[in-house]
mmCIF file of C-alpha atoms and ligand atoms in Angstrom:
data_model
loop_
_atom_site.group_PDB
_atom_site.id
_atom_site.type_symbol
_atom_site.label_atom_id
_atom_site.label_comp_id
_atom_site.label_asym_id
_atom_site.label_seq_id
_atom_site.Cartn_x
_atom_site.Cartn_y
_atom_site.Cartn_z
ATOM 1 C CA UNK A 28 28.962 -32.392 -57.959
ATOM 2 C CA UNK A 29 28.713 -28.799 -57.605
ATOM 3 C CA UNK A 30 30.998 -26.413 -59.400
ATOM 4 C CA UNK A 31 32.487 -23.445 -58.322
ATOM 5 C CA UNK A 32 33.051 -20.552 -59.852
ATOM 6 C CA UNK A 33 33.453 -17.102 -60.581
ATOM 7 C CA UNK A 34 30.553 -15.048 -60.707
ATOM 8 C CA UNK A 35 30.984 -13.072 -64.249
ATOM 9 C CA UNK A 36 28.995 -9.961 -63.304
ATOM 10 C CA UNK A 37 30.367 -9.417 -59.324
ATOM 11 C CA UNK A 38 33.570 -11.359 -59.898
ATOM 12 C CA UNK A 39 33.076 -12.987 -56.637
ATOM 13 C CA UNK A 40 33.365 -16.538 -56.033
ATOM 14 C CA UNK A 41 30.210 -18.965 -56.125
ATOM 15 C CA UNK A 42 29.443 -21.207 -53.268
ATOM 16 C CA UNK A 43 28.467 -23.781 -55.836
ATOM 17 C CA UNK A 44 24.642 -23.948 -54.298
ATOM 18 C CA UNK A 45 22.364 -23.998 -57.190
ATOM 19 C CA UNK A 46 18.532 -23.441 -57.424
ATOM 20 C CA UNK A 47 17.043 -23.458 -60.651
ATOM 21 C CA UNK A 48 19.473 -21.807 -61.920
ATOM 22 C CA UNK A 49 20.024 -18.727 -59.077
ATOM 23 C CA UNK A 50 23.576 -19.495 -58.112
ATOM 24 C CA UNK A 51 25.010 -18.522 -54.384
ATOM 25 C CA UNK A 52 27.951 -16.084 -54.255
ATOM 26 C CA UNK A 53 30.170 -15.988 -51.537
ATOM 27 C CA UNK A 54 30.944 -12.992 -50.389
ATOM 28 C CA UNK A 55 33.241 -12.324 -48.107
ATOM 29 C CA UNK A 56 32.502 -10.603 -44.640
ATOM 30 C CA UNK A 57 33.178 -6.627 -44.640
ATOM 31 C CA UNK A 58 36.366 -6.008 -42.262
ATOM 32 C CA UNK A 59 34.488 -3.757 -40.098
ATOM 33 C CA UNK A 60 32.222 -6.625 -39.331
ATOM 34 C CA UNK A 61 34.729 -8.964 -38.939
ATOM 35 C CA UNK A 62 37.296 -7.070 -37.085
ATOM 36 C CA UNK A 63 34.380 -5.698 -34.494
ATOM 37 C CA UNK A 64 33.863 -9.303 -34.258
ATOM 38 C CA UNK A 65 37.391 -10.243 -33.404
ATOM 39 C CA UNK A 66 37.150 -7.596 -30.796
ATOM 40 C CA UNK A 67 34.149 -8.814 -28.852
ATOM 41 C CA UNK A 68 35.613 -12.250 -28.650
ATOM 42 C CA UNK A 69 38.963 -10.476 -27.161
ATOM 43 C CA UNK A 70 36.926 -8.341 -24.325
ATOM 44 C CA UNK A 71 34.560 -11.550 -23.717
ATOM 45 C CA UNK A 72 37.934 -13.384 -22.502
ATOM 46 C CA UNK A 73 38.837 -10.582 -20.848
ATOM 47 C CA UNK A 74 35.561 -10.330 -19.202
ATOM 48 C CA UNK A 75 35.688 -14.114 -18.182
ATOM 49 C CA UNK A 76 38.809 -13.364 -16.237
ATOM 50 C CA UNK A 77 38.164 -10.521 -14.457
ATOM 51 C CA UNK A 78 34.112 -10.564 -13.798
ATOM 52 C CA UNK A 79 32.064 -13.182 -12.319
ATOM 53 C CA UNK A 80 31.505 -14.889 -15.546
ATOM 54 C CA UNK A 81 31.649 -18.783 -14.948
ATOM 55 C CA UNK A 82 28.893 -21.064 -13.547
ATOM 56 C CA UNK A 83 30.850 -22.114 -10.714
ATOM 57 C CA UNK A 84 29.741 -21.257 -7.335
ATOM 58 C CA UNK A 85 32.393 -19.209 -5.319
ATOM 59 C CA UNK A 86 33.898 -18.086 -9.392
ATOM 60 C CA UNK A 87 34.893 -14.524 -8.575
ATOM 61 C CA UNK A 88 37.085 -13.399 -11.097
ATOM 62 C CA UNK A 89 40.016 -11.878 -10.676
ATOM 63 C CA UNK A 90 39.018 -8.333 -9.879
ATOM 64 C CA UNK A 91 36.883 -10.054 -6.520
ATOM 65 C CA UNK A 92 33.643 -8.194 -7.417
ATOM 66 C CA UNK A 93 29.878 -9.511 -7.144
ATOM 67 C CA UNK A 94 26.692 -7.736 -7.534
ATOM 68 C CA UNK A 95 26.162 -8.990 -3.793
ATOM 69 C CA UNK A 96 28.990 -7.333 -2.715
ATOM 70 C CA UNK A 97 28.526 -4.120 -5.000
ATOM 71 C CA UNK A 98 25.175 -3.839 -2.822
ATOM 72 C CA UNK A 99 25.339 -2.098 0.196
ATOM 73 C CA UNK A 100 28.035 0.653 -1.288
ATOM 74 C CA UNK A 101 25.065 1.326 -3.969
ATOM 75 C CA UNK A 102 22.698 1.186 -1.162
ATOM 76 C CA UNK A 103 24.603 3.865 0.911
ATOM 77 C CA UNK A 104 25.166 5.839 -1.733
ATOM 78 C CA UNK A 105 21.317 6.142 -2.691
ATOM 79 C CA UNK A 106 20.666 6.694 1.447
ATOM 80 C CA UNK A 107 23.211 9.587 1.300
ATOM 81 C CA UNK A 108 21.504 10.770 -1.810
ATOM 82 C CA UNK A 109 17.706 10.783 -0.203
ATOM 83 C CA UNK A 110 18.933 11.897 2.962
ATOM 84 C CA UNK A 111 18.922 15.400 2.622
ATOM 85 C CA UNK A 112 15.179 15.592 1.438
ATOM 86 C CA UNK A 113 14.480 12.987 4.690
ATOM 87 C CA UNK A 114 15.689 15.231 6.816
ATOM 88 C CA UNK A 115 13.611 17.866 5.936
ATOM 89 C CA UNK A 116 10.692 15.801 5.514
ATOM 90 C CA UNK A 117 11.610 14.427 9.399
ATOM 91 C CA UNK A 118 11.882 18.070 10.906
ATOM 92 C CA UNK A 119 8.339 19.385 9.105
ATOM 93 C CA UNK A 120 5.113 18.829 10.517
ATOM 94 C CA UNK A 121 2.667 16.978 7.633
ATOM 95 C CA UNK A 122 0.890 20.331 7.418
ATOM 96 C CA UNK A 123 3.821 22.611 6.423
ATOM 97 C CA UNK A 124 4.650 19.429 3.797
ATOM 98 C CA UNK A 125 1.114 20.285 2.475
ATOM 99 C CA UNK A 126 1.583 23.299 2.242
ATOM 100 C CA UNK A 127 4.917 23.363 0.205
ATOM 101 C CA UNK A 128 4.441 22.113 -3.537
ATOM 102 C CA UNK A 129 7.862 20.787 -3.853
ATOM 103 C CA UNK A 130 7.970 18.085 -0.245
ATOM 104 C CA UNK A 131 3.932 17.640 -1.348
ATOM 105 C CA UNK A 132 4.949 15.557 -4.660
ATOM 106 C CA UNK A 133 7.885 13.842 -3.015
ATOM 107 C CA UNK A 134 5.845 13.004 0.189
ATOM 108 C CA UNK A 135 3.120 11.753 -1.803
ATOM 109 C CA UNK A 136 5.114 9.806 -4.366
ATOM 110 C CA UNK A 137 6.791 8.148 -1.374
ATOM 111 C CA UNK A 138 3.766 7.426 1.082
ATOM 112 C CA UNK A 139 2.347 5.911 -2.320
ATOM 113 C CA UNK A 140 5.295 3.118 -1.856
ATOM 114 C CA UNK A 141 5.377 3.296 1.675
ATOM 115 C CA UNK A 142 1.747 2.325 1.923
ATOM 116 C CA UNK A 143 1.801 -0.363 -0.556
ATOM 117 C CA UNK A 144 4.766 -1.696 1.432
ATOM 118 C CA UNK A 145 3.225 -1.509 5.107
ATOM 119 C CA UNK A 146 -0.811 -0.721 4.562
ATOM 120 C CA UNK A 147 -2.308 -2.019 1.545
ATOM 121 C CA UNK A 148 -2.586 -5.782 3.175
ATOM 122 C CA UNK A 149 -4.911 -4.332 5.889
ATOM 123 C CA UNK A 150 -6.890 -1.370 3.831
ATOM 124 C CA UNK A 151 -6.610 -2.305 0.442
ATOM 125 C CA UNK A 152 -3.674 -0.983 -2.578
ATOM 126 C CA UNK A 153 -6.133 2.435 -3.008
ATOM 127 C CA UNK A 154 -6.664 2.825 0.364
ATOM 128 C CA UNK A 155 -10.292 1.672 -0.139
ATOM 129 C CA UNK A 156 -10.657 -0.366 2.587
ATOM 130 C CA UNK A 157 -11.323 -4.077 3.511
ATOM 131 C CA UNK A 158 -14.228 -6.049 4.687
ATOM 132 C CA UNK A 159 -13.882 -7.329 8.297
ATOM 133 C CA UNK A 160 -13.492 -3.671 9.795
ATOM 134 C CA UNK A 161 -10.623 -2.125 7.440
ATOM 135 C CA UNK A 162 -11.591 1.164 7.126
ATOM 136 C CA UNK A 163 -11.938 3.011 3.615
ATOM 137 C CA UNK A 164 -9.392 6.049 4.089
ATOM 138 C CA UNK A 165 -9.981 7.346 0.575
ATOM 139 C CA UNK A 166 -13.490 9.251 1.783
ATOM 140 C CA UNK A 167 -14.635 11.511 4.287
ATOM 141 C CA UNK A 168 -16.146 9.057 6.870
ATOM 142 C CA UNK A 169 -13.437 9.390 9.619
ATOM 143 C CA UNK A 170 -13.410 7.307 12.731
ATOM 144 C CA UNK A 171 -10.935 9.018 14.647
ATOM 145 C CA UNK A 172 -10.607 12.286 12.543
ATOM 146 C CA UNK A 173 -9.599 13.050 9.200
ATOM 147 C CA UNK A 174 -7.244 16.410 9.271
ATOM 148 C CA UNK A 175 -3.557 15.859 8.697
ATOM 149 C CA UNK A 176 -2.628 15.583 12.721
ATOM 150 C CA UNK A 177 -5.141 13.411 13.382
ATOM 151 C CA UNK A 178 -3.989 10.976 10.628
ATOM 152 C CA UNK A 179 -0.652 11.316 11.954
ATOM 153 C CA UNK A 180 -1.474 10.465 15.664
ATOM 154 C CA UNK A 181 -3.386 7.275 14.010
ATOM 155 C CA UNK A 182 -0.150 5.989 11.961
ATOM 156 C CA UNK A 183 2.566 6.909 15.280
ATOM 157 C CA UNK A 184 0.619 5.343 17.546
ATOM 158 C CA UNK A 185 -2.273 2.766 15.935
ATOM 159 C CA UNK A 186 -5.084 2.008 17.309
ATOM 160 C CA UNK A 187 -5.522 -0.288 20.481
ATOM 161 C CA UNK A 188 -2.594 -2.246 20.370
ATOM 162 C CA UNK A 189 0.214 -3.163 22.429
ATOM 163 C CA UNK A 190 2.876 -1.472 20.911
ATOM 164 C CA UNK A 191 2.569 2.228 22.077
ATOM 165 C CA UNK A 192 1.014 3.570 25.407
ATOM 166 C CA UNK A 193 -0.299 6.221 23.402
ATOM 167 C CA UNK A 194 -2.153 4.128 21.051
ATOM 168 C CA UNK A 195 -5.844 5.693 20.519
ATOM 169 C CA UNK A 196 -8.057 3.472 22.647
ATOM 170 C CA UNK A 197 -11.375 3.174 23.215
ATOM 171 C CA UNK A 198 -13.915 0.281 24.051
ATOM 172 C CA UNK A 199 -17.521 -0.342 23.305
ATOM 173 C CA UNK A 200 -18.995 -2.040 26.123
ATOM 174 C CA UNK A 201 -20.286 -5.616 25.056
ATOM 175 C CA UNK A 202 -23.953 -5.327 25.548
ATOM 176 C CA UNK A 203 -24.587 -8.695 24.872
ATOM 177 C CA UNK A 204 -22.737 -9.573 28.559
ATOM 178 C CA UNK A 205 -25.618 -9.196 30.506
ATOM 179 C CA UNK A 206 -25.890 -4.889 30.180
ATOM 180 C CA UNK A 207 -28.593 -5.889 27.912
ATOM 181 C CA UNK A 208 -31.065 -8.406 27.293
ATOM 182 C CA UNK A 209 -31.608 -9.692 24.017
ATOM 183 C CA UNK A 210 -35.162 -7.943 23.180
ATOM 184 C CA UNK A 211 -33.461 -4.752 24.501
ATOM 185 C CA UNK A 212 -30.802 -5.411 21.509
ATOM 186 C CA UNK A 213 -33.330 -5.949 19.104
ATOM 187 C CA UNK A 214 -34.981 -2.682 20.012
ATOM 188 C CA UNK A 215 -31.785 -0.682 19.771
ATOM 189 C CA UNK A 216 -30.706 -2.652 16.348
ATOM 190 C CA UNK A 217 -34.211 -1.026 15.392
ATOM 191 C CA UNK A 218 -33.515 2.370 16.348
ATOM 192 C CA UNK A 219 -29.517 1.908 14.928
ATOM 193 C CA UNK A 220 -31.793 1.407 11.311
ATOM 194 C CA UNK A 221 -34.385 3.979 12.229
ATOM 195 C CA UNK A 222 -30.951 6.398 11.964
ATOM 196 C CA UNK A 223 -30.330 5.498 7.661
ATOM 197 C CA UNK A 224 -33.668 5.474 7.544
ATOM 198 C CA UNK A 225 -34.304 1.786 7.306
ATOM 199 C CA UNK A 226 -36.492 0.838 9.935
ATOM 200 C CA UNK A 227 -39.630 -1.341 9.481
ATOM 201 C CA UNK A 228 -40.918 -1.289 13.423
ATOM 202 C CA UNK A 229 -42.008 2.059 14.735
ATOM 203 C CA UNK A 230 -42.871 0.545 18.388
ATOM 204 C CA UNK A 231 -39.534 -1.440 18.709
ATOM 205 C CA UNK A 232 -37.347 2.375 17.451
ATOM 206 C CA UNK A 233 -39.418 4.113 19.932
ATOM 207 C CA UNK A 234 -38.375 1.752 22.696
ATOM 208 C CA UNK A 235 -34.830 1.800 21.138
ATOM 209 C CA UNK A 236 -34.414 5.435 21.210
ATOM 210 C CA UNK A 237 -34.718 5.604 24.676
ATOM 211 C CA UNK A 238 -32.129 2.378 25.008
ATOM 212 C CA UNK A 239 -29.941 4.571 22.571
ATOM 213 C CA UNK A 240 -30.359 7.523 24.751
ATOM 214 C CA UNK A 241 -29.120 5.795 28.039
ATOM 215 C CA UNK A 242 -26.160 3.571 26.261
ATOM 216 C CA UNK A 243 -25.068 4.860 23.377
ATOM 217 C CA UNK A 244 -24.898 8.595 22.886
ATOM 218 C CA UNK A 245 -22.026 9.307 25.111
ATOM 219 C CA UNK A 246 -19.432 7.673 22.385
ATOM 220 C CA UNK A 247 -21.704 7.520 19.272
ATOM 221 C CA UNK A 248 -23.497 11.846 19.725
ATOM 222 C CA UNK A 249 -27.070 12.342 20.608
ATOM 223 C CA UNK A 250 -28.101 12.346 16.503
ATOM 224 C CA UNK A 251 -25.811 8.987 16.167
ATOM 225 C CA UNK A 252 -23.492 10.850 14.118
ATOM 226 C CA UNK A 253 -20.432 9.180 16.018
ATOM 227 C CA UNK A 254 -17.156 10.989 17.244
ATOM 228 C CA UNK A 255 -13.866 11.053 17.172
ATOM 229 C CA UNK A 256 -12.486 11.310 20.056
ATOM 230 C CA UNK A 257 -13.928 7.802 20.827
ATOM 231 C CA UNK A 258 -13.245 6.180 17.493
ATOM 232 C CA UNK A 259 -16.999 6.395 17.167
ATOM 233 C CA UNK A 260 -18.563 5.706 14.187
ATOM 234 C CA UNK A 261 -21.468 7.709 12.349
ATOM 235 C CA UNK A 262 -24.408 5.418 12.526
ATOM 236 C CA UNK A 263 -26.779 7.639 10.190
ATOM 237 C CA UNK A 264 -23.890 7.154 7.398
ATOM 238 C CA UNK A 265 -24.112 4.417 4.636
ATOM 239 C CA UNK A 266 -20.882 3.677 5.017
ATOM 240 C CA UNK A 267 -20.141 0.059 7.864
ATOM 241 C CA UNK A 268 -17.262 -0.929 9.323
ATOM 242 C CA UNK A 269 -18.707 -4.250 9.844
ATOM 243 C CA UNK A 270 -21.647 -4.487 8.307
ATOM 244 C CA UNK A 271 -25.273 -2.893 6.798
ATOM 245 C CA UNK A 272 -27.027 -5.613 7.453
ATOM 246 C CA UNK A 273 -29.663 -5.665 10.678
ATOM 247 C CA UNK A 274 -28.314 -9.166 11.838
ATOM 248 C CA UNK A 275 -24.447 -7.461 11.231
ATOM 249 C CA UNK A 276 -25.674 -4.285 13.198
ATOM 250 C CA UNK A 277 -26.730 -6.550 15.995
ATOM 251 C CA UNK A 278 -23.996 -8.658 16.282
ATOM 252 C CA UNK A 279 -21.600 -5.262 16.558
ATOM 253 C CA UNK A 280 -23.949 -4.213 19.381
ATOM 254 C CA UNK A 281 -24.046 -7.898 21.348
ATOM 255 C CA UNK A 282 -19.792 -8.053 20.422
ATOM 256 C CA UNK A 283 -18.073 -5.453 19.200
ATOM 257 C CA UNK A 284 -15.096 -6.044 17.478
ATOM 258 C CA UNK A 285 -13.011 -3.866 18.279
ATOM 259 C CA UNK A 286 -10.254 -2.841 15.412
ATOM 260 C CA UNK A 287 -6.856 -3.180 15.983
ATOM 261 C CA UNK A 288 -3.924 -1.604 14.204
ATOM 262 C CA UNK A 289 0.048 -1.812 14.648
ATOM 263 C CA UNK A 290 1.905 1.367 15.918
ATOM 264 C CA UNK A 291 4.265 2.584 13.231
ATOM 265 C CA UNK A 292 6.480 4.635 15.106
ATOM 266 C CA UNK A 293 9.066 1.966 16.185
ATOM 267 C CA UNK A 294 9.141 0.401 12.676
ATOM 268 C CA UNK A 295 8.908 3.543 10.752
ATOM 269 C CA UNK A 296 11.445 6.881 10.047
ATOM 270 C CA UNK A 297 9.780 9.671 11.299
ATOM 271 C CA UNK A 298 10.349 10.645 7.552
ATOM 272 C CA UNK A 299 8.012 7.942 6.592
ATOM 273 C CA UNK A 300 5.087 8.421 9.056
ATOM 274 C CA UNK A 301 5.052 11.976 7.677
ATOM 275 C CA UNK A 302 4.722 11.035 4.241
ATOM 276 C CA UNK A 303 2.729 8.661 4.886
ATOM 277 C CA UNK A 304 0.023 11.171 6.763
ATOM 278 C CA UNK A 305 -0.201 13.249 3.864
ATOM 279 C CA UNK A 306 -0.037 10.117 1.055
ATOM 280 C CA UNK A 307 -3.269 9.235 3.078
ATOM 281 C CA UNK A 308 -4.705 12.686 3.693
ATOM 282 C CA UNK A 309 -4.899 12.982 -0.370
ATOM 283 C CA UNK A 310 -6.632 9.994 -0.712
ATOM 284 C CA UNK A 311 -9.966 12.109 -0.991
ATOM 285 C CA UNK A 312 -11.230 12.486 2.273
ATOM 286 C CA UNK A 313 -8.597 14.785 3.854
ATOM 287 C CA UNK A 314 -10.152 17.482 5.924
HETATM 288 C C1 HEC B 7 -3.072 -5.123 10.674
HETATM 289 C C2 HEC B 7 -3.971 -4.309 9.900
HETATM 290 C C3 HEC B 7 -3.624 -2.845 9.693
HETATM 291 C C4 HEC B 7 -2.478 -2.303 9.163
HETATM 292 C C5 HEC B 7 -1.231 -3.021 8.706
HETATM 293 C C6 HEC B 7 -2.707 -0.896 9.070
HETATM 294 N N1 HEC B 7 -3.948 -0.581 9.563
HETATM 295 FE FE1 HEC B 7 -4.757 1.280 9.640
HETATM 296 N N2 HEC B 7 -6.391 0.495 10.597
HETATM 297 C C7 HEC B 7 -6.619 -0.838 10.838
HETATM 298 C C8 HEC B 7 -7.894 -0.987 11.508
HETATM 299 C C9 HEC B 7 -8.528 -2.309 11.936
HETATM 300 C C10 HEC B 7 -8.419 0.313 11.675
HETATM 301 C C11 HEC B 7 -9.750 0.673 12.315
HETATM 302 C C12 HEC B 7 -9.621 0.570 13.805
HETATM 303 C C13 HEC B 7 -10.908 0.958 14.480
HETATM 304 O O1 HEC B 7 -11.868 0.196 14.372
HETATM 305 O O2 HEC B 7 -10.943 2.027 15.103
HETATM 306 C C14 HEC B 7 -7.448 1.218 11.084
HETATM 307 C C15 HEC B 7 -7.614 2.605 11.040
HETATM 308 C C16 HEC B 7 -6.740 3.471 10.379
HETATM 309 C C17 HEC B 7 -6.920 4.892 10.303
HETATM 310 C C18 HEC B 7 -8.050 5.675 10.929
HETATM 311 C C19 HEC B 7 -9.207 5.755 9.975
HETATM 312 C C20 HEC B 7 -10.316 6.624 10.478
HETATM 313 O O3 HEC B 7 -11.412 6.500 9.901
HETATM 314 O O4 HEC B 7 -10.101 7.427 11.382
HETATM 315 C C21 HEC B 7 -5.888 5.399 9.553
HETATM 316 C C22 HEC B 7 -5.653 6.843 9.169
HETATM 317 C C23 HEC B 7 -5.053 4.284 9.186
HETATM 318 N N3 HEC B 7 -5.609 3.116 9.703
HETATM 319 C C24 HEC B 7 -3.917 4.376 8.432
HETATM 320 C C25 HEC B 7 -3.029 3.328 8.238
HETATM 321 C C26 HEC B 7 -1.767 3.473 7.578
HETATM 322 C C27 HEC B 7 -1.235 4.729 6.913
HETATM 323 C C28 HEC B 7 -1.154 2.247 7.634
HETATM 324 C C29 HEC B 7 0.227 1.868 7.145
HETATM 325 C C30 HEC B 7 1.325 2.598 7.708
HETATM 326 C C31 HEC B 7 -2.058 1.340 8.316
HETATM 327 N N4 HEC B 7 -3.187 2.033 8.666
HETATM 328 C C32 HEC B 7 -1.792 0.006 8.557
HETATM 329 C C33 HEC B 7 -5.798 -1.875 10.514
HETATM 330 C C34 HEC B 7 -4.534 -1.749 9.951
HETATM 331 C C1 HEC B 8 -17.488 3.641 24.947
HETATM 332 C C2 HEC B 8 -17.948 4.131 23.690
HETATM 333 C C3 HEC B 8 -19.114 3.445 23.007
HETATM 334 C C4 HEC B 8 -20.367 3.181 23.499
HETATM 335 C C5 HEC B 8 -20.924 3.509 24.866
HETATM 336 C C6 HEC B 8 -21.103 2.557 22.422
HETATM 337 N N1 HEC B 8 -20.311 2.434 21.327
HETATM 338 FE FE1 HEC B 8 -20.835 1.603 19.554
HETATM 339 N N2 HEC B 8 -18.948 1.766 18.898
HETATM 340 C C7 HEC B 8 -17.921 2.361 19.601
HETATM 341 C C8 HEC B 8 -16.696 2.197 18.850
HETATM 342 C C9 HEC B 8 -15.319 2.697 19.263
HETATM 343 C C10 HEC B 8 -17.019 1.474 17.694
HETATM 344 C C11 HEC B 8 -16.078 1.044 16.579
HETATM 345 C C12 HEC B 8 -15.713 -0.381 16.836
HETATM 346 C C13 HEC B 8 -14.526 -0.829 15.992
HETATM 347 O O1 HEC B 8 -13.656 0.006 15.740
HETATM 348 O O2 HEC B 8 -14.484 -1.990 15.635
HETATM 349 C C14 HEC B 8 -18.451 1.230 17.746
HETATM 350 C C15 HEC B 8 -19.172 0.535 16.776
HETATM 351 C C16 HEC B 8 -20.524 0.419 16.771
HETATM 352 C C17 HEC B 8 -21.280 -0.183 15.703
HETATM 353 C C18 HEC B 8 -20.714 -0.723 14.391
HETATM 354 C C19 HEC B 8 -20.686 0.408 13.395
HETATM 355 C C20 HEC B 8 -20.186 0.030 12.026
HETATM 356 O O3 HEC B 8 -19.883 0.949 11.274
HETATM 357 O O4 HEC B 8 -20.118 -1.159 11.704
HETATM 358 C C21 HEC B 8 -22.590 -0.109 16.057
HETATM 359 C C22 HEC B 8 -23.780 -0.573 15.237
HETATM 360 C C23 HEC B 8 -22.632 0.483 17.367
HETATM 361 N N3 HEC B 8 -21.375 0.792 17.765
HETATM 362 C C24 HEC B 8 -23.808 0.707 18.081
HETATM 363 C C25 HEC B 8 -23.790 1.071 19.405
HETATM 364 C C26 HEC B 8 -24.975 1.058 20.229
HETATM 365 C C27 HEC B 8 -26.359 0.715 19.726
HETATM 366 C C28 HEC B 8 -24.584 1.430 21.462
HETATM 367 C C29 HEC B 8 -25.437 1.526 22.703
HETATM 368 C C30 HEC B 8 -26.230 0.354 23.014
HETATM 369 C C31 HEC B 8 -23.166 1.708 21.427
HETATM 370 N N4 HEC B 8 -22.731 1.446 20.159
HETATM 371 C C32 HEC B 8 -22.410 2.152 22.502
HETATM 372 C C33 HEC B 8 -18.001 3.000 20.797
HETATM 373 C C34 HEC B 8 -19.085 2.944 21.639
#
């Protein structure tokens, strides 16, 4: 049986644990601790009382408040808070945001999240594009122009869709319907190579050419470097939108795809579109 008893050097009491030898002393909690203690245990059932505290569904608390119902007070107060620098943002063209330093870093910092949140899924969390005819907007290869309007009109409006008369539209003729016969598509595939320089059949781009010449120039230029005021792409470029390869390049000329993209301007603050035209225009590419 263990003994208890005073400690001779402290004067505190022993617990009567003993290991070889080394004796326990029990000492008793400083009144700071304790009283602190006391304390917590006091505003805990306070807590319980007032504050949705219990694991019972519908437990309120006396005060009535949830973090549901908190909410949409928080949330008006942080609207009412941006709202001021929205407003600006709203009533300046994505140019004059450019141009001044202080709606630049807010712009940009919110077309980051706006992008994420409406664009990434289509061209990619950088910007950097997506196979199946996601454009890269992060370099200088523009399809329908690069500068900040031109970006702008692009996220209003999207690109042949339903959703806005005003979308930018434009539409590749499908050669493969008849308008060409297959060996005429092979010779203009040829002459669509013979443009980056990878061609392997000098007769078949000399036949293209002319093809090219009586088809193609009027969206794509008379060099092939595209334009865009048809969405036309640069076929000299190494950048695809669908596609390096000859048999890719052939099937874009039998079927073109045709890229779609959602108007923004219905689901978007004006704010937003605007931020989002410069967030995209300092990707790297913006002209
Ligand atoms: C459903 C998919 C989709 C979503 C979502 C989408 N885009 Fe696009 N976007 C496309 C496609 C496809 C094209 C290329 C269309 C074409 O072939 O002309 C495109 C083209 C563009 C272009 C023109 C690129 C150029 O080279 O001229 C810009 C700018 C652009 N998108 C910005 C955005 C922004 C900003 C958002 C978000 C607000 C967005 N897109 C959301 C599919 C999408
Ligand atoms: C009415 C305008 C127009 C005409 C005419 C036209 N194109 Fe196109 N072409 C486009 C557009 C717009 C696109 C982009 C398609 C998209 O956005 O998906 C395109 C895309 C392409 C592509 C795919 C480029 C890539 O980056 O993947 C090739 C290749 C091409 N065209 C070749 C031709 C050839 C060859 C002809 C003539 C036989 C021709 N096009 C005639 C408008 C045109």
């Amino acid at each position: 049986m263990a003994q208890i008893e005073k400690d001779s050097v402290s004067g505190t009491d022993t617990t009567g644990h003993e290991w070889d030898g080394l004796r326990e002393l029990n000492t008793p909690l400083p009144p700071w601790w304790l009283y602190t203690f006391y304390a917590c245990i006091a505003f805990a059932a306070v807590w319980v009382v007032l504050y949705p505290a219990l694991p019972i569904s519908g437990a309120t608390g006396l005060l009535g408040w949830t973090a549901r119902g908190a909410f949409p007070a928080q949330q008006a107060a942080d609207a009412a808070q941006r709202e001021p620098m929205l407003a600006r943002l709203r009533s300046t063209s994505p140019a004059a945001i450019a141009a001044d330093p202080q709606l630049r870093s807010y712009a940009i910092a919110g077309g980051r999240i706006a992008f994420a949140n409406h664009c990434a899924a289509c061209h990619g969390a950088g910007g950097q594009g997506a196979q199946g005819g996601y454009p890269s907007l992060a370099d200088d290869d523009w399809l329908w122009g690069g500068d900040l309007a031109a970006i702008h009109t692009t996220i209003t409006h999207g690109i042949r869709n339903q959703d806005s008369d005003e979308a930018r539209l434009s539409m590749m003729p499908v050669f493969g319907n008849g308008i060409l016969t297959p060996a005429q598509i092979s010779d203009v595939t040829e002459y669509v190579l013979a443009l980056s320089e990878r061609s392997t059949n000098p007769e078949a781009t000399t036949r293209g050419a002319t093809l090219f010449t009586e088809n193609c120039t009027a969206c794509h230029g008379d060099a092939g470097r595209g334009n865009p005021e048809f969405g036309a792409p640069n076929l000299t470029d190494r950048i695809w939108l669908h596609g390096a390869e000859r048999s890719q390049i052939q099937a874009s000329i039998t079927r073109p795809r045709m890229g779609v993209m959602p108007a923004f301007n219905q689901r978007l603050d004006p704010a937003v579109v605007n931020m989002l035209a410069v967030y995209v225009h300092s990707l790297g590419g913006g002209r």
